[in-house]
N, CA, C and O atoms as CSV, one atom per row, in Angstrom:
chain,resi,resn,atom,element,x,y,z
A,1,UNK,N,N,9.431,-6.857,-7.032
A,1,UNK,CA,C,8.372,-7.443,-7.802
A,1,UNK,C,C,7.594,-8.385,-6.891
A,1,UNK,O,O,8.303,-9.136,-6.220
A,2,UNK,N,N,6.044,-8.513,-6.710
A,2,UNK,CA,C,5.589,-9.081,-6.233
A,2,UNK,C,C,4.699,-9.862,-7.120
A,2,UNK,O,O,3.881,-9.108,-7.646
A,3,UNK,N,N,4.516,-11.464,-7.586
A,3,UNK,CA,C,3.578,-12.369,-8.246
A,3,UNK,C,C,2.845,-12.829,-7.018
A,3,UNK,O,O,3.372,-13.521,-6.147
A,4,UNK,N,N,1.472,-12.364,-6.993
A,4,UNK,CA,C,0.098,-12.864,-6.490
A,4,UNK,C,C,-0.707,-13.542,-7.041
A,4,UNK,O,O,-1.440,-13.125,-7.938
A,5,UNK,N,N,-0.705,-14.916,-6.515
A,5,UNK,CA,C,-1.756,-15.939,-7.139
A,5,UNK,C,C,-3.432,-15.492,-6.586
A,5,UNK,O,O,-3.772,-15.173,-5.446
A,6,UNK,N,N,-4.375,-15.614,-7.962
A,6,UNK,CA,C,-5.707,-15.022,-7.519
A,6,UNK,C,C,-6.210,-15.823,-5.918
A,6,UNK,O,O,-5.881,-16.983,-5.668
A,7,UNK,N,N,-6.849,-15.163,-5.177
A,7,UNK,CA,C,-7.654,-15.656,-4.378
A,7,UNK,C,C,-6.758,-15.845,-2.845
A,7,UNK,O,O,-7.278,-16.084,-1.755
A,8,UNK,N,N,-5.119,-15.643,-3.152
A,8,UNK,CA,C,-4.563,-16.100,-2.251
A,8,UNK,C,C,-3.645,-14.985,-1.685
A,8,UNK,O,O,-3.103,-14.348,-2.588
A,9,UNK,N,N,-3.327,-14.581,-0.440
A,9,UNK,CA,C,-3.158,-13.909,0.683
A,9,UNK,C,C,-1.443,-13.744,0.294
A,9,UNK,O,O,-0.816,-14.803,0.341
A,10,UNK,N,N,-0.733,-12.611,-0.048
A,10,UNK,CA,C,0.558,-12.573,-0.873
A,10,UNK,C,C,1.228,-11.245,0.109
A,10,UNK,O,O,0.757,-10.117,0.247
A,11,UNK,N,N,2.557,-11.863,0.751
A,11,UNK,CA,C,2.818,-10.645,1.551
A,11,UNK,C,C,2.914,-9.224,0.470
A,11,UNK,O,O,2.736,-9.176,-0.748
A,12,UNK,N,N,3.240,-8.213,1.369
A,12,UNK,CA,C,3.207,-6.962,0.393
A,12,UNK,C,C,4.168,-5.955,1.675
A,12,UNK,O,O,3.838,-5.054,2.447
A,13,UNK,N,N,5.272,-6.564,1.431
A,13,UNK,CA,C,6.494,-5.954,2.667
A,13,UNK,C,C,6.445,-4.326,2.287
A,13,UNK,O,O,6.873,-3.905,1.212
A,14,UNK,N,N,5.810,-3.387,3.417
A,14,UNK,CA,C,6.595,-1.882,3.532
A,14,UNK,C,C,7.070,-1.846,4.357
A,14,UNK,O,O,7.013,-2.798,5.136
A,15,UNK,N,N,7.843,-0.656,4.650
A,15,UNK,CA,C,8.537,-0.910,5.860
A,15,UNK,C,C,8.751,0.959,6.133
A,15,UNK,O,O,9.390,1.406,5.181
A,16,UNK,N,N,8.470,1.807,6.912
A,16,UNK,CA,C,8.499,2.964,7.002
A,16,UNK,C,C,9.516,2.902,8.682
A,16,UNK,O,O,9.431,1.995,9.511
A,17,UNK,N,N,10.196,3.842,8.759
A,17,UNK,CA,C,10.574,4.280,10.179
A,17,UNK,C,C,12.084,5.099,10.013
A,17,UNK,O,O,12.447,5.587,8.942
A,18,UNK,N,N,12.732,5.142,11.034
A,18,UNK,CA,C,12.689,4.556,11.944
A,18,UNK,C,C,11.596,5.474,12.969
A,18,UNK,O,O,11.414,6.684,12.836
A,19,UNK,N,N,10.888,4.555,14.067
A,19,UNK,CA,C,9.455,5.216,14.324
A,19,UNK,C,C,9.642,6.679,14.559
A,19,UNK,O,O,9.030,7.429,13.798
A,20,UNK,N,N,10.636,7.377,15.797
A,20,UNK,CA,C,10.994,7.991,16.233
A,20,UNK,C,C,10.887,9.797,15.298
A,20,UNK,O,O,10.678,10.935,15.720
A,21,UNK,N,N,11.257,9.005,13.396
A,21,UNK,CA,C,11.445,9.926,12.820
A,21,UNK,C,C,10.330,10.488,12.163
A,21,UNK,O,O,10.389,11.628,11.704
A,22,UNK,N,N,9.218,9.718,12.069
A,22,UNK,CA,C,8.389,9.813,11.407
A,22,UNK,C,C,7.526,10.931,11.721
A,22,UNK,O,O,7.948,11.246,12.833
A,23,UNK,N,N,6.226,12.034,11.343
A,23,UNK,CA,C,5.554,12.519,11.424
A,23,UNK,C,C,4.538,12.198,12.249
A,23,UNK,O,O,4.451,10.979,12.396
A,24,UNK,N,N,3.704,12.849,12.868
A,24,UNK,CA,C,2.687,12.250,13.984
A,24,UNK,C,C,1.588,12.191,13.045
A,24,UNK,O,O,1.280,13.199,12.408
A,25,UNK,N,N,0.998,11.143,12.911
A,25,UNK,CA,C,-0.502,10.978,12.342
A,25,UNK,C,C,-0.263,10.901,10.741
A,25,UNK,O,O,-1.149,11.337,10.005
A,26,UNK,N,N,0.566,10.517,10.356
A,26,UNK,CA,C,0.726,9.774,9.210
A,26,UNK,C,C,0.417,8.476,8.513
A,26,UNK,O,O,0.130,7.595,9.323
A,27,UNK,N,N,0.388,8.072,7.187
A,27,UNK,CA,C,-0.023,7.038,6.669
A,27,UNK,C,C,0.774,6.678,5.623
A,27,UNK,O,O,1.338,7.609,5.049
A,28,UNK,N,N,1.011,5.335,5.137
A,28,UNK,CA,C,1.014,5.048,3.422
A,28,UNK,C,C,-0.065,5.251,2.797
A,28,UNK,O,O,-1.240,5.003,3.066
A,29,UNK,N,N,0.789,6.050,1.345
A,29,UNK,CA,C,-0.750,5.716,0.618
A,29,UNK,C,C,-0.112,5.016,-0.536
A,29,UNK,O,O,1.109,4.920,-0.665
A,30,UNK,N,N,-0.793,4.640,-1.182
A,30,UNK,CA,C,-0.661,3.750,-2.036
A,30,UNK,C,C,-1.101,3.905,-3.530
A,30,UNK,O,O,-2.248,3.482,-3.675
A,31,UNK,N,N,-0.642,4.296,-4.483
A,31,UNK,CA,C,-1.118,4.424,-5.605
A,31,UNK,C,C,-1.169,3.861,-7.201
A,31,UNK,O,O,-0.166,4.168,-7.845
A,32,UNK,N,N,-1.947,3.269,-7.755
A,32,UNK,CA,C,-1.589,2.038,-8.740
A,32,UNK,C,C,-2.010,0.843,-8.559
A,32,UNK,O,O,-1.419,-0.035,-9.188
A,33,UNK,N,N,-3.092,0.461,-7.700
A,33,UNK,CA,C,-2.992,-0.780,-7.900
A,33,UNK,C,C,-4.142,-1.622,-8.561
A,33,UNK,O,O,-5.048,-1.030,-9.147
A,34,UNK,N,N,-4.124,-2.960,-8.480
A,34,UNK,CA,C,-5.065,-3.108,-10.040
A,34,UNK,C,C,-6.586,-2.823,-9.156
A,34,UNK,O,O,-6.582,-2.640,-7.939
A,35,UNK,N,N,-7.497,-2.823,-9.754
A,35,UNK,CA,C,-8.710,-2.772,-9.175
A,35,UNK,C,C,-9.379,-3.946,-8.439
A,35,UNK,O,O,-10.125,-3.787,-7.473
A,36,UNK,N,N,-9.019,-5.271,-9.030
A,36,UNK,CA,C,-9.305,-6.392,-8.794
A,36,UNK,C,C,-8.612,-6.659,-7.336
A,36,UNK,O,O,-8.979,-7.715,-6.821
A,37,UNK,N,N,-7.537,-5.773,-6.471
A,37,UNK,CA,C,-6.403,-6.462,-5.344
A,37,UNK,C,C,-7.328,-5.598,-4.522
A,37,UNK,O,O,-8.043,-4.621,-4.742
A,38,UNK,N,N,-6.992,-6.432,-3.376
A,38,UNK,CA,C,-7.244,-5.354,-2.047
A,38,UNK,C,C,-6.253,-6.102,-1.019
A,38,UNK,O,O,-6.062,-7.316,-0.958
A,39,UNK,N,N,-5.658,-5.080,-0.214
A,39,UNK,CA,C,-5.064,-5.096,1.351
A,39,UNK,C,C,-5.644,-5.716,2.246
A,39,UNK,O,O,-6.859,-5.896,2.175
A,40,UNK,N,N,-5.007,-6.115,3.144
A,40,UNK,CA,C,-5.727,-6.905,4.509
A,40,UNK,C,C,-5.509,-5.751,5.735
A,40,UNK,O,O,-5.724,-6.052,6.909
A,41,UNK,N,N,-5.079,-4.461,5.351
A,41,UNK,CA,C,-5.104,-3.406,5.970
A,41,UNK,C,C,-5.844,-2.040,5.298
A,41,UNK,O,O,-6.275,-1.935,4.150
A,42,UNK,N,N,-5.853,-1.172,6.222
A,42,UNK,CA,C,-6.086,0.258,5.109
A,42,UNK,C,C,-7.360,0.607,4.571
A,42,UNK,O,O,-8.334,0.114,5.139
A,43,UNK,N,N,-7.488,1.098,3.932
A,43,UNK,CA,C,-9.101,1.256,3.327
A,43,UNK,C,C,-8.587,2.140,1.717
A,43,UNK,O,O,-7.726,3.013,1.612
A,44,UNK,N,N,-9.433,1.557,0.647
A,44,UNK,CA,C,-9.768,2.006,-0.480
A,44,UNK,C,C,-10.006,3.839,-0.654
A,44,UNK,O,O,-11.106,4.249,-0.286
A,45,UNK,N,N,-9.280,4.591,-1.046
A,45,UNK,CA,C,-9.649,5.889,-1.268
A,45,UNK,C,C,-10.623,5.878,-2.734
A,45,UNK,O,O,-11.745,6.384,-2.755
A,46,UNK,N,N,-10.018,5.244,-3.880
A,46,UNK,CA,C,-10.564,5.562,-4.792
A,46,UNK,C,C,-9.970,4.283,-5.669
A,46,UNK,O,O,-8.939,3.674,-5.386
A,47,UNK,N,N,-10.947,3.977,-6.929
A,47,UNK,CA,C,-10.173,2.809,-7.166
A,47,UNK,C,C,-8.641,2.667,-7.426
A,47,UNK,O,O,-8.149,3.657,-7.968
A,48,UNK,N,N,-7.977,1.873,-7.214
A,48,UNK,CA,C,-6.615,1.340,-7.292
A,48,UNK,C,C,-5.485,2.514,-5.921
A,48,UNK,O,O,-4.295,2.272,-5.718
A,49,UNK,N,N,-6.030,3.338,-5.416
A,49,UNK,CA,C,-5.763,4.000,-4.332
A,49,UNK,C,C,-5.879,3.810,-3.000
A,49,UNK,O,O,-6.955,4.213,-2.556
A,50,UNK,N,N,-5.098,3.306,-2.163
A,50,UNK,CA,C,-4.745,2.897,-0.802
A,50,UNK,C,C,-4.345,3.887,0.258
A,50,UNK,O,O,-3.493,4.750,0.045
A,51,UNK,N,N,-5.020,3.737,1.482
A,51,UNK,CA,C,-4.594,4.398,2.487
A,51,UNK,C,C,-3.885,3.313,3.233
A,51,UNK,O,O,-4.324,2.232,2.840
A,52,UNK,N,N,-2.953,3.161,4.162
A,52,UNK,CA,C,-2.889,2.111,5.242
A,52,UNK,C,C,-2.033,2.863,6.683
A,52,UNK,O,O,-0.927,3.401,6.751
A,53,UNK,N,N,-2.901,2.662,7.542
A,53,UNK,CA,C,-1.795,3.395,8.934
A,53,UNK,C,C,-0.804,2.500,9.084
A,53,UNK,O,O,-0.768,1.270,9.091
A,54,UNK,N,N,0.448,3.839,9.268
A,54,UNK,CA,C,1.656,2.425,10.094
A,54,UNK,C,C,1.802,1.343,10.515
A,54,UNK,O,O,2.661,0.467,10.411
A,55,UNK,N,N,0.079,1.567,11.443
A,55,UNK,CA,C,0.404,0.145,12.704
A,55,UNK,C,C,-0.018,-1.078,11.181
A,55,UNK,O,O,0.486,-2.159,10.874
A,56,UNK,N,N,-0.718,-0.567,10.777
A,56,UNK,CA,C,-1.203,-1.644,9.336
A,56,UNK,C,C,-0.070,-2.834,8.563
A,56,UNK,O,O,-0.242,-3.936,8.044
A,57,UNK,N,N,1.449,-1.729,8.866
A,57,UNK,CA,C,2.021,-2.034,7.670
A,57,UNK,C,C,3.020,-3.459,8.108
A,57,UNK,O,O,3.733,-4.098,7.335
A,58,UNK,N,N,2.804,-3.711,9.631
A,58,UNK,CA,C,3.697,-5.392,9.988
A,58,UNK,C,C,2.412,-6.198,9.652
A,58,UNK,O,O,1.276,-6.188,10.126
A,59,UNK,N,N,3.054,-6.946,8.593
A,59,UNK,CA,C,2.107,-8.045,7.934
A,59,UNK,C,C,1.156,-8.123,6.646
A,59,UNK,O,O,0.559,-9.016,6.044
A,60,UNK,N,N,1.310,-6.818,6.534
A,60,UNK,CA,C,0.363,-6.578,5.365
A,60,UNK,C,C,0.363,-7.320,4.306
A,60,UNK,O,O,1.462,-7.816,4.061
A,61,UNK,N,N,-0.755,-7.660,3.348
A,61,UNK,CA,C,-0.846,-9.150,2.697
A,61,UNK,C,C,-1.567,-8.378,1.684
A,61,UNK,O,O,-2.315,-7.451,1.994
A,62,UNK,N,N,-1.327,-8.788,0.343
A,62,UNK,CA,C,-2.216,-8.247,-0.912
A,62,UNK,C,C,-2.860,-9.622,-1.273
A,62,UNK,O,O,-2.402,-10.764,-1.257
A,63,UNK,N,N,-4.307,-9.022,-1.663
A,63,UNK,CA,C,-4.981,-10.325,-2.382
A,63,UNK,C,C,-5.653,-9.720,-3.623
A,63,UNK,O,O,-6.268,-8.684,-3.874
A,64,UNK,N,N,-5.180,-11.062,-4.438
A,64,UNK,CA,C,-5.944,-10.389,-5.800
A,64,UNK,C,C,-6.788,-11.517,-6.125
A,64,UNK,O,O,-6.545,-12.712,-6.291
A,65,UNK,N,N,-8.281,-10.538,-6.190
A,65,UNK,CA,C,-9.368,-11.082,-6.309
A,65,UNK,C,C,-9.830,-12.150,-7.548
A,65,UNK,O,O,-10.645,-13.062,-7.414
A,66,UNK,N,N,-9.061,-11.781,-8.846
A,66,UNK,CA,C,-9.168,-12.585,-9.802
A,66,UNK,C,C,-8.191,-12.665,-10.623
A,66,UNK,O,O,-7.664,-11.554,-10.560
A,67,UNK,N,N,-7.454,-13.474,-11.570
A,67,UNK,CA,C,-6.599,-13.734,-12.640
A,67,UNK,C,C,-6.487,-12.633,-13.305
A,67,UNK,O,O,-7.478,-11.958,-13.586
A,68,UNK,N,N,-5.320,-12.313,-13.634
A,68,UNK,CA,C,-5.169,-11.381,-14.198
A,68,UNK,C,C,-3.501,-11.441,-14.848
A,68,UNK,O,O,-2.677,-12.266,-14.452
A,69,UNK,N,N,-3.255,-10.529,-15.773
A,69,UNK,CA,C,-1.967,-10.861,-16.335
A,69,UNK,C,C,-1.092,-9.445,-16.449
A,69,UNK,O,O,-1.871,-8.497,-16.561
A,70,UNK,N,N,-0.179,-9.176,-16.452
A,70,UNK,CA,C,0.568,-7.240,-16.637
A,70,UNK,C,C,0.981,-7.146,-15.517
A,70,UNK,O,O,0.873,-7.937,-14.579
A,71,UNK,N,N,1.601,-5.910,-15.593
A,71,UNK,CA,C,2.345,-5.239,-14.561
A,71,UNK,C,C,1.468,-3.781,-14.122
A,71,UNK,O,O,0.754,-3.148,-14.899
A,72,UNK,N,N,1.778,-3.368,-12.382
A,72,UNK,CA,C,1.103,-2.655,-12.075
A,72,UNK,C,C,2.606,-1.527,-11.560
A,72,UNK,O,O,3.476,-1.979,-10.815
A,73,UNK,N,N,2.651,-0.423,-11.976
A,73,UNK,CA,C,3.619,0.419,-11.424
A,73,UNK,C,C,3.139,1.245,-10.215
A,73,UNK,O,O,2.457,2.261,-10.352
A,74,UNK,N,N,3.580,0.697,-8.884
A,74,UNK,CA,C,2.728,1.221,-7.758
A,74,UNK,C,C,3.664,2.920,-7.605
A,74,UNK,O,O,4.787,3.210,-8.016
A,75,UNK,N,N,2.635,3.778,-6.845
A,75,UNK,CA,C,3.632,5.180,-6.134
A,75,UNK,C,C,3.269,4.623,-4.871
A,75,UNK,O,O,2.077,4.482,-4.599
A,76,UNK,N,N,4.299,4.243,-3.953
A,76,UNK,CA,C,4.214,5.026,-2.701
A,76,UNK,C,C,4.806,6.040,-1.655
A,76,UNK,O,O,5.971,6.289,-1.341
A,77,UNK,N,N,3.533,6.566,-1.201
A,77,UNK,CA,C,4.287,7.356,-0.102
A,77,UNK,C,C,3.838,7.685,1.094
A,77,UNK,O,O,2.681,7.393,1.398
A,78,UNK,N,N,4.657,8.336,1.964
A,78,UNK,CA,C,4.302,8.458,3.636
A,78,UNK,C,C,3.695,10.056,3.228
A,78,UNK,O,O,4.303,10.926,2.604
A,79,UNK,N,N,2.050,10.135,3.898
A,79,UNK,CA,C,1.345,11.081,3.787
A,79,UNK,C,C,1.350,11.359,5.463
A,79,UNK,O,O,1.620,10.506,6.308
A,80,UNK,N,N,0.996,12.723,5.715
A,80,UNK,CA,C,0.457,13.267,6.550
A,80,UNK,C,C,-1.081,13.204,6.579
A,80,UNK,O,O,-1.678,13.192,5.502
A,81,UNK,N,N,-1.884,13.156,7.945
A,81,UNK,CA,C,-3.303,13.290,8.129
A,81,UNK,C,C,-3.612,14.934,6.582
A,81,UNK,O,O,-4.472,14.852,5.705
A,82,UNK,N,N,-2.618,16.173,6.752
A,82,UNK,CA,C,-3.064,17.312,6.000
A,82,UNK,C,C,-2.863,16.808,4.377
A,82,UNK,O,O,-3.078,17.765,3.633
A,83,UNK,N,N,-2.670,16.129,3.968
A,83,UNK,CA,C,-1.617,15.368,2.746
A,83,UNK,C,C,-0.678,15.578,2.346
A,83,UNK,O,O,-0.397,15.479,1.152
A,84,UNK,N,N,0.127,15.953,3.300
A,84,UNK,CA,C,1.478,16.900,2.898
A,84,UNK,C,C,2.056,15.384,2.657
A,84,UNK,O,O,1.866,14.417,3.395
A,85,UNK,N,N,2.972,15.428,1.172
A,85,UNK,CA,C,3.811,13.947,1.164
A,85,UNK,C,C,4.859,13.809,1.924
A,85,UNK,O,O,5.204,14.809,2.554
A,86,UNK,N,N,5.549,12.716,2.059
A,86,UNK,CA,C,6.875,13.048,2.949
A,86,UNK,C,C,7.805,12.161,1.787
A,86,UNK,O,O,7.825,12.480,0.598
A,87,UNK,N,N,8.378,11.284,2.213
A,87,UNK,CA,C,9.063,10.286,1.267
A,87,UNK,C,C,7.945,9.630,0.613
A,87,UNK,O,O,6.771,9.584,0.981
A,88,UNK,N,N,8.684,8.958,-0.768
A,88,UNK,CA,C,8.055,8.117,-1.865
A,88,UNK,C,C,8.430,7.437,-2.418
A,88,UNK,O,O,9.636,7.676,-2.362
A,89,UNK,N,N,8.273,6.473,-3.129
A,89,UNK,CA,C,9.019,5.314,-3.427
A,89,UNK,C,C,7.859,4.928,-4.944
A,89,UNK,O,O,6.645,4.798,-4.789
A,90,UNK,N,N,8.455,4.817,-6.133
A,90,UNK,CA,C,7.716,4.437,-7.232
A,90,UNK,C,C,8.443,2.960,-7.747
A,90,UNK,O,O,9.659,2.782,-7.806
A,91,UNK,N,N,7.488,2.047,-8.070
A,91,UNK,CA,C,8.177,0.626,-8.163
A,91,UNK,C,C,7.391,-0.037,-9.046
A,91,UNK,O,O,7.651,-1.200,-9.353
């Protein structure tokens, strides 16, 4: 569970590897999240939909843009550049 205060910079720990095993040219994507948050990595696919490359994912920080109250049930998973999924994680 992650509580993000509006306006303020809230880690958002993934953690994919070990590197070695991973697919070449892969990403997280990210699915679920409120419309109001954005990443300090990655880029927006569509609203509440996240891309972020690996190198993205030491440090990554969620900010949510305004007050808000509920729960967001994120999917994630390790995509390929083709979108083939690999592992996933729903939380």
């Amino acid at each position: 569970m992650i509580l993000a205060e509006p306006a303020a910079a809230t880690p958002f720990p993934i953690e994919a590897g070990p590197p070695g095993a991973l697919p070449r040219n892969c990403f997280i994507r990210i699915k679920g999240m409120p419309a109001q948050a954005t990443l300090s990595d990655g880029h927006s696919l569509a609203a509440g939909n996240w891309a972020v490359p690996l190198s993205g994912l030491k440090g990554l920080m969620l900010t949510a843009l305004e007050a808000t109250s509920g729960k967001s049930d994120l999917h994630i998973a390790l995509v390929t550049i083709d979108g083939a999924a690999g592992a996933a994680h729903a939380g």
